mmCIF file with all atom_site columns, C-alpha atoms in Angstrom:
data_model
loop_
_atom_site.group_PDB
_atom_site.id
_atom_site.type_symbol
_atom_site.label_atom_id
_atom_site.label_alt_id
_atom_site.label_comp_id
_atom_site.label_asym_id
_atom_site.label_entity_id
_atom_site.label_seq_id
_atom_site.pdbx_PDB_ins_code
_atom_site.Cartn_x
_atom_site.Cartn_y
_atom_site.Cartn_z
_atom_site.occupancy
_atom_site.B_iso_or_equiv
_atom_site.pdbx_formal_charge
_atom_site.auth_seq_id
_atom_site.auth_comp_id
_atom_site.auth_asym_id
_atom_site.auth_atom_id
_atom_site.pdbx_PDB_model_num
ATOM 1  C CA . GLY A 1 1  ? -107.758 79.205  54.341 1.00 0.00 ? 1  GLY A CA 1
ATOM 2  C CA . THR A 1 2  ? -107.801 81.461  57.432 1.00 0.00 ? 2  THR A CA 1
ATOM 3  C CA . SER A 1 3  ? -105.460 80.709  60.330 1.00 0.00 ? 3  SER A CA 1
ATOM 4  C CA . GLU A 1 4  ? -105.132 82.206  63.809 1.00 0.00 ? 4  GLU A CA 1
ATOM 5  C CA . GLY A 1 5  ? -102.412 84.798  64.270 1.00 0.00 ? 5  GLY A CA 1
ATOM 6  C CA . SER A 1 6  ? -99.814  84.314  67.000 1.00 0.00 ? 6  SER A CA 1
ATOM 7  C CA . ASN A 1 7  ? -97.561  86.239  68.839 1.00 0.00 ? 7  ASN A CA 1
ATOM 8  C CA . ASN A 1 8  ? -93.808  84.993  69.319 1.00 0.00 ? 8  ASN A CA 1
ATOM 9  C CA . ALA A 1 9  ? -90.470  86.175  71.505 1.00 0.00 ? 9  ALA A CA 1
ATOM 10 C CA . GLU A 1 10 ? -87.048  85.491  69.653 1.00 0.00 ? 10 GLU A CA 1
ATOM 11 C CA . GLY A 1 11 ? -83.721  86.318  70.034 1.00 0.00 ? 11 GLY A CA 1
ATOM 12 C CA . ASP A 1 12 ? -80.910  86.798  67.528 1.00 0.00 ? 12 ASP A CA 1
ATOM 13 C CA . ILE A 1 13 ? -77.475  85.750  67.570 1.00 0.00 ? 13 ILE A CA 1
ATOM 14 C CA . GLY A 1 14 ? -75.789  86.533  64.816 1.00 0.00 ? 14 GLY A CA 1
ATOM 15 C CA . ALA A 1 15 ? -72.170  87.077  63.206 1.00 0.00 ? 15 ALA A CA 1
ATOM 16 C CA . SER A 1 16 ? -70.776  88.464  59.857 1.00 0.00 ? 16 SER A CA 1
ATOM 17 C CA . PHE A 1 17 ? -67.733  88.633  58.016 1.00 0.00 ? 17 PHE A CA 1
ATOM 18 C CA . TYR A 1 18 ? -66.479  90.461  55.152 1.00 0.00 ? 18 TYR A CA 1
ATOM 19 C CA . MET A 1 19 ? -63.713  90.620  53.168 1.00 0.00 ? 19 MET A CA 1
ATOM 20 C CA . PHE A 1 20 ? -62.760  93.182  50.017 1.00 0.00 ? 20 PHE A CA 1
ATOM 21 C CA . TYR A 1 21 ? -60.185  94.090  47.552 1.00 0.00 ? 21 TYR A CA 1
ATOM 22 C CA . PHE A 1 22 ? -60.228  96.991  45.897 1.00 0.00 ? 22 PHE A CA 1
ATOM 23 C CA . ASP A 1 23 ? -57.329  96.985  43.350 1.00 0.00 ? 23 ASP A CA 1
ATOM 24 C CA . THR A 1 24 ? -58.079  95.711  40.041 1.00 0.00 ? 24 THR A CA 1
ATOM 25 C CA . PRO A 1 25 ? -59.350  93.171  39.419 1.00 0.00 ? 25 PRO A CA 1
ATOM 26 C CA . LYS A 1 26 ? -61.617  93.540  42.272 1.00 0.00 ? 26 LYS A CA 1
ATOM 27 C CA . SER A 1 27 ? -62.896  90.787  44.756 1.00 0.00 ? 27 SER A CA 1
ATOM 28 C CA . ASN A 1 28 ? -65.581  90.527  47.247 1.00 0.00 ? 28 ASN A CA 1
ATOM 29 C CA . ILE A 1 29 ? -66.214  87.325  49.744 1.00 0.00 ? 29 ILE A CA 1
ATOM 30 C CA . SER A 1 30 ? -69.014  87.475  52.486 1.00 0.00 ? 30 SER A CA 1
ATOM 31 C CA . VAL A 1 31 ? -70.284  84.858  55.008 1.00 0.00 ? 31 VAL A CA 1
ATOM 32 C CA . SER A 1 32 ? -73.157  85.383  57.248 1.00 0.00 ? 32 SER A CA 1
ATOM 33 C CA . ALA A 1 33 ? -74.905  83.524  59.541 1.00 0.00 ? 33 ALA A CA 1
ATOM 34 C CA . ASP A 1 34 ? -77.878  84.322  62.196 1.00 0.00 ? 34 ASP A CA 1
ATOM 35 C CA . PHE A 1 35 ? -79.322  82.185  64.932 1.00 0.00 ? 35 PHE A CA 1
ATOM 36 C CA . TYR A 1 36 ? -82.800  82.836  66.327 1.00 0.00 ? 36 TYR A CA 1
ATOM 37 C CA . PRO A 1 37 ? -83.996  80.883  69.440 1.00 0.00 ? 37 PRO A CA 1
ATOM 38 C CA . ASN A 1 38 ? -87.797  81.073  70.286 1.00 0.00 ? 38 ASN A CA 1
ATOM 39 C CA . PHE A 1 39 ? -88.558  81.680  73.494 1.00 0.00 ? 39 PHE A CA 1
ATOM 40 C CA . THR A 1 40 ? -92.641  81.002  73.487 1.00 0.00 ? 40 THR A CA 1
ATOM 41 C CA . VAL A 1 41 ? -92.621  77.924  71.390 1.00 0.00 ? 41 VAL A CA 1
ATOM 42 C CA . SER A 1 42 ? -90.309  75.005  73.068 1.00 0.00 ? 42 SER A CA 1
ATOM 43 C CA . ASP A 1 43 ? -87.642  73.560  71.093 1.00 0.00 ? 43 ASP A CA 1
ATOM 44 C CA . ARG A 1 44 ? -88.286  76.152  68.123 1.00 0.00 ? 44 ARG A CA 1
ATOM 45 C CA . PHE A 1 45 ? -84.955  77.565  66.477 1.00 0.00 ? 45 PHE A CA 1
ATOM 46 C CA . ARG A 1 46 ? -84.041  79.257  62.808 1.00 0.00 ? 46 ARG A CA 1
ATOM 47 C CA . PHE A 1 47 ? -81.229  79.559  61.444 1.00 0.00 ? 47 PHE A CA 1
ATOM 48 C CA . GLU A 1 48 ? -80.221  82.272  58.447 1.00 0.00 ? 48 GLU A CA 1
ATOM 49 C CA . GLY A 1 49 ? -77.124  81.769  56.432 1.00 0.00 ? 49 GLY A CA 1
ATOM 50 C CA . SER A 1 50 ? -75.019  82.590  53.509 1.00 0.00 ? 50 SER A CA 1
ATOM 51 C CA . ILE A 1 51 ? -72.006  82.516  51.634 1.00 0.00 ? 51 ILE A CA 1
ATOM 52 C CA . ALA A 1 52 ? -70.753  84.658  48.648 1.00 0.00 ? 52 ALA A CA 1
ATOM 53 C CA . ALA A 1 53 ? -68.137  85.509  46.052 1.00 0.00 ? 53 ALA A CA 1
ATOM 54 C CA . THR A 1 54 ? -67.972  88.029  44.034 1.00 0.00 ? 54 THR A CA 1
ATOM 55 C CA . GLN A 1 55 ? -65.108  88.506  41.373 1.00 0.00 ? 55 GLN A CA 1
ATOM 56 C CA . GLU A 1 56 ? -64.443  91.312  38.769 1.00 0.00 ? 56 GLU A CA 1
ATOM 57 C CA . VAL A 1 57 ? -64.276  89.571  35.255 1.00 0.00 ? 57 VAL A CA 1
ATOM 58 C CA . ILE A 1 58 ? -63.302  93.086  33.246 1.00 0.00 ? 58 ILE A CA 1
ATOM 59 C CA . LYS A 1 59 ? -63.947  96.312  34.456 1.00 0.00 ? 59 LYS A CA 1
ATOM 60 C CA . ASP A 1 60 ? -67.218  96.933  36.158 1.00 0.00 ? 60 ASP A CA 1
ATOM 61 C CA . LEU A 1 61 ? -68.167  93.512  35.064 1.00 0.00 ? 61 LEU A CA 1
ATOM 62 C CA . THR A 1 62 ? -68.423  91.396  37.907 1.00 0.00 ? 62 THR A CA 1
ATOM 63 C CA . VAL A 1 63 ? -70.103  87.613  38.679 1.00 0.00 ? 63 VAL A CA 1
ATOM 64 C CA . THR A 1 64 ? -70.866  86.337  42.109 1.00 0.00 ? 64 THR A CA 1
ATOM 65 C CA . LEU A 1 65 ? -71.846  82.873  43.081 1.00 0.00 ? 65 LEU A CA 1
ATOM 66 C CA . GLU A 1 66 ? -73.973  82.425  46.341 1.00 0.00 ? 66 GLU A CA 1
ATOM 67 C CA . TYR A 1 67 ? -75.160  79.261  48.940 1.00 0.00 ? 67 TYR A CA 1
ATOM 68 C CA . TYR A 1 68 ? -78.115  80.569  51.099 1.00 0.00 ? 68 TYR A CA 1
ATOM 69 C CA . GLU A 1 69 ? -79.372  77.837  53.681 1.00 0.00 ? 69 GLU A CA 1
ATOM 70 C CA . SER A 1 70 ? -82.604  78.965  55.771 1.00 0.00 ? 70 SER A CA 1
ATOM 71 C CA . ARG A 1 71 ? -84.018  76.514  58.425 1.00 0.00 ? 71 ARG A CA 1
ATOM 72 C CA . ASP A 1 72 ? -87.069  76.303  60.997 1.00 0.00 ? 72 ASP A CA 1
ATOM 73 C CA . THR A 1 73 ? -87.237  73.446  63.389 1.00 0.00 ? 73 THR A CA 1
ATOM 74 C CA . LYS A 1 74 ? -90.866  74.034  63.784 1.00 0.00 ? 74 LYS A CA 1
ATOM 75 C CA . PRO A 1 75 ? -91.866  75.568  60.482 1.00 0.00 ? 75 PRO A CA 1
ATOM 76 C CA . PRO A 1 76 ? -95.758  76.695  60.041 1.00 0.00 ? 76 PRO A CA 1
ATOM 77 C CA . GLU A 1 77 ? -98.533  74.374  59.728 1.00 0.00 ? 77 GLU A CA 1
ATOM 78 C CA . GLY A 1 78 ? -98.528  72.908  55.878 1.00 0.00 ? 78 GLY A CA 1
ATOM 79 C CA . ALA A 1 79 ? -95.071  73.625  55.075 1.00 0.00 ? 79 ALA A CA 1
ATOM 80 C CA . ASN A 1 80 ? -93.691  71.224  53.132 1.00 0.00 ? 80 ASN A CA 1
ATOM 81 C CA . SER A 1 81 ? -89.553  71.126  54.789 1.00 0.00 ? 81 SER A CA 1
ATOM 82 C CA . THR A 1 82 ? -88.025  72.391  57.245 1.00 0.00 ? 82 THR A CA 1
ATOM 83 C CA . SER A 1 83 ? -85.010  74.125  55.028 1.00 0.00 ? 83 SER A CA 1
ATOM 84 C CA . ASP A 1 84 ? -84.606  75.989  52.355 1.00 0.00 ? 84 ASP A CA 1
ATOM 85 C CA . ARG A 1 85 ? -81.397  76.140  50.574 1.00 0.00 ? 85 ARG A CA 1
ATOM 86 C CA . GLY A 1 86 ? -80.354  77.389  47.391 1.00 0.00 ? 86 GLY A CA 1
ATOM 87 C CA . ILE A 1 87 ? -77.438  78.672  44.730 1.00 0.00 ? 87 ILE A CA 1
ATOM 88 C CA . VAL A 1 88 ? -77.678  81.781  42.991 1.00 0.00 ? 88 VAL A CA 1
ATOM 89 C CA . PHE A 1 89 ? -75.368  82.722  39.753 1.00 0.00 ? 89 PHE A CA 1
ATOM 90 C CA . SER A 1 90 ? -75.315  86.456  38.900 1.00 0.00 ? 90 SER A CA 1
ATOM 91 C CA . ILE A 1 91 ? -73.877  88.618  36.446 1.00 0.00 ? 91 ILE A CA 1
ATOM 92 C CA . GLY A 1 92 ? -73.435  92.362  37.244 1.00 0.00 ? 92 GLY A CA 1
ATOM 93 C CA . TRP A 1 93 ? -72.230  95.748  35.928 1.00 0.00 ? 93 TRP A CA 1
ATOM 94 C CA . SER A 1 94 ? -71.715  98.785  37.443 1.00 0.00 ? 94 SER A CA 1
ATOM 95 C CA . LYS A 1 95 ? -70.183  102.372 36.377 1.00 0.00 ? 95 LYS A CA 1
#
């Protein structure tokens, strides 16, 4: 289908926190949150947030666990939900 385009004006209020340990084993923790108030659509705001932890298991091999969430109080027409969230587990190697 087709739909009419629209223009929106939004603000951005955000914060991030990062903690790194570079000694062996290496570890990282990150937390971020962004709030987007909408100036053109009444009572609409969006939120994006995540928290992640990475741990070195053996030299240069890491595992990461992340939780993320995204919300929109007035999503586009036809959307099934006002939020999206998930958990990601990943394994990485770097030299």
